[in-house]
Amino acid sequence: MDAPGREWWRDAVCYQIYPRSFQDSNGDGIGDLEGIIQRLDYLNDGTPHSLGIDAVWLSPTYPSPMADFGYDVADYCDVHPDFGTLETMDRLIAECHRRGIRVLLDWVPNHTSDQHPWFIESRSSRESPKRDWYIWRDPRPDGSPPNNWRSVFGGPAWTFDERTGQYYLHSFLKEQPDLNWRNPEVEAAMLQTLRFWFERGVDGFRIDVIGRILKHPDLPDNPPNPEWRPGDRERFSQLWIYNHNYPDVFEAVKRIRKVFDEYPGRVAVGEVFGTPEEIARYYGDADSPGLHLAFNFHFIHERGHVITPWEAPVLRRIIANAEATVPPFSQPCFALNNHDRSRFVTRQNHDGHGLERARAAPLLLLGLRNTPFLYYGEEIGMADVDIPPERQQDPARFRSVGRDPERTPMQWDASPGRGFTTGEPWLPFGPPSPNVAEQDGDPDSLLSLYRRAIWLRKELPALRAGSLTDLGGDDSVVSWWRQAPGAPGVAVAINTATVPARAQLPFLRGRIVLCTARAREGERAGGEIELPPLGAAWIAEEA
Ligand code: ISL
Ligand code: CA
């Protein structure tokens, strides 16, 4: 299946499934593992009629009270009954592997559910053998929390527990107490949960908020953020320096990596936030590696909640920063969407051109030197869905509406259940279009564009594995050149302006192999090409 000596994840196109929303198999309105198995041919049946996905990442599927929809884990070594059983998971892994699809699960090491037996034991008394598995502190003399840390989802990061008279720390909901990674027993127990799944054939993990697992040992107050203004999100009111990307995290990551190395071919992909330098640090060093890959979300947001504009100079800067910082033994890992952020089509729609930008998006994401992650529905241009107040589910409030709008069920067709369910879906569908059925046979559809892009990437070594050279460009055009030994070079050019623009190419003879305007595909290209408004193209060198 793979070239010898080259790890599979370097060439892989990955696809994030939000299990509640992909396919329901039993009519309860909640997506499940059996449903995912039914849809695997859509992801990869070995032919260009399918998407051609190489790996799936499933958001958490563990037993959980679902306070944070699975990111509150009550048992790391089992499956939530809504999703299936361990047997269903074994079958899902086998069915994926039969199609050459790798399986990544979601590992949540920073916190458990407050219903996890470890926390139930820990909170039972100050003398509990598991007391120190979580972060308990006395109140300040006035009864207030031990420090000023705020929860990511709003409010203080501490909750007072009447029974034992202490506060416990939770970086997210109060139902998600933070584990104490300074206790070696905690680390050992958590690493054991990785081995449990590796033994069952899981190919790797996406690691949730890895940057928070170790805090400053003294838990000092965070300093105020001088840029914060009243009305801004509360969580940005302080600089997270003592509880985020704290230096000890980077050493813990290396110990975590060692467990991955016990099982050949496994991959660790970290959800990380920070500057390009901070992201790069998660990869570790050549002689003591950290994560195989660390997400770069800068195409979504660079700092805090500010949406990254679709502008050539901004995209060029993000690419250059990643190229300059990620160590040479690995590569960047970009995503344009996930279950926490407003979908691309909606995010980039301030002037009504969101869908046009969404056609250029796969040429960016799949044209870069990186391991790309798609988010289910991105390939058909799903947008955020308005959720009426009585249907809202997500308790997190780091956007005014929570994260339900980007988590609505996959739209397989226009039928009342959208091919997703025969029952009442857990979140409303929104309008029946876009959907897979309407785009499936249409060569001009976004879905067809994604399929062509992914299969072309497999065919063209320059795109899959080549080096990247910035081609300069200007305020309208971002363009770069991909090159692999013995293979045709490929230029990627993206026009972010709403008027036509010209892109300079570094060779005299080439051909457009992929374009947002399909009629242009096959066209010969000389030293430059004209790109349509918001259009993009891949141009392959010809001998
Ligand atoms: O910290 C942030 C930005 O610096 C936040 O965006 C936040 O850390 C991020 O959204 C974390 O997300 C992950 O962990 C959460 C869970 O609710 C999300 O769904 C998950 O992706 C808690 O486990
Ligand atoms: Ca179901």
GROMACS .gro file of C-alpha atoms and ligand atoms in nm, residues 24-26 28 30 32 82, ligand 2:
model
    8
   24ASP     CA    1  -2.776   0.728   1.157
   25SER     CA    2  -2.840   0.354   1.109
   26ASN     CA    3  -3.123   0.293   1.358
   28ASP     CA    4  -3.281   0.751   1.667
   30ILE     CA    5  -2.806   1.028   1.612
   32ASP     CA    6  -2.348   0.600   1.476
   82ASP     CA    7  -2.550   0.574   2.106
  545CA      CA    8  -2.828   0.608   1.563
   0.00000   0.00000   0.00000
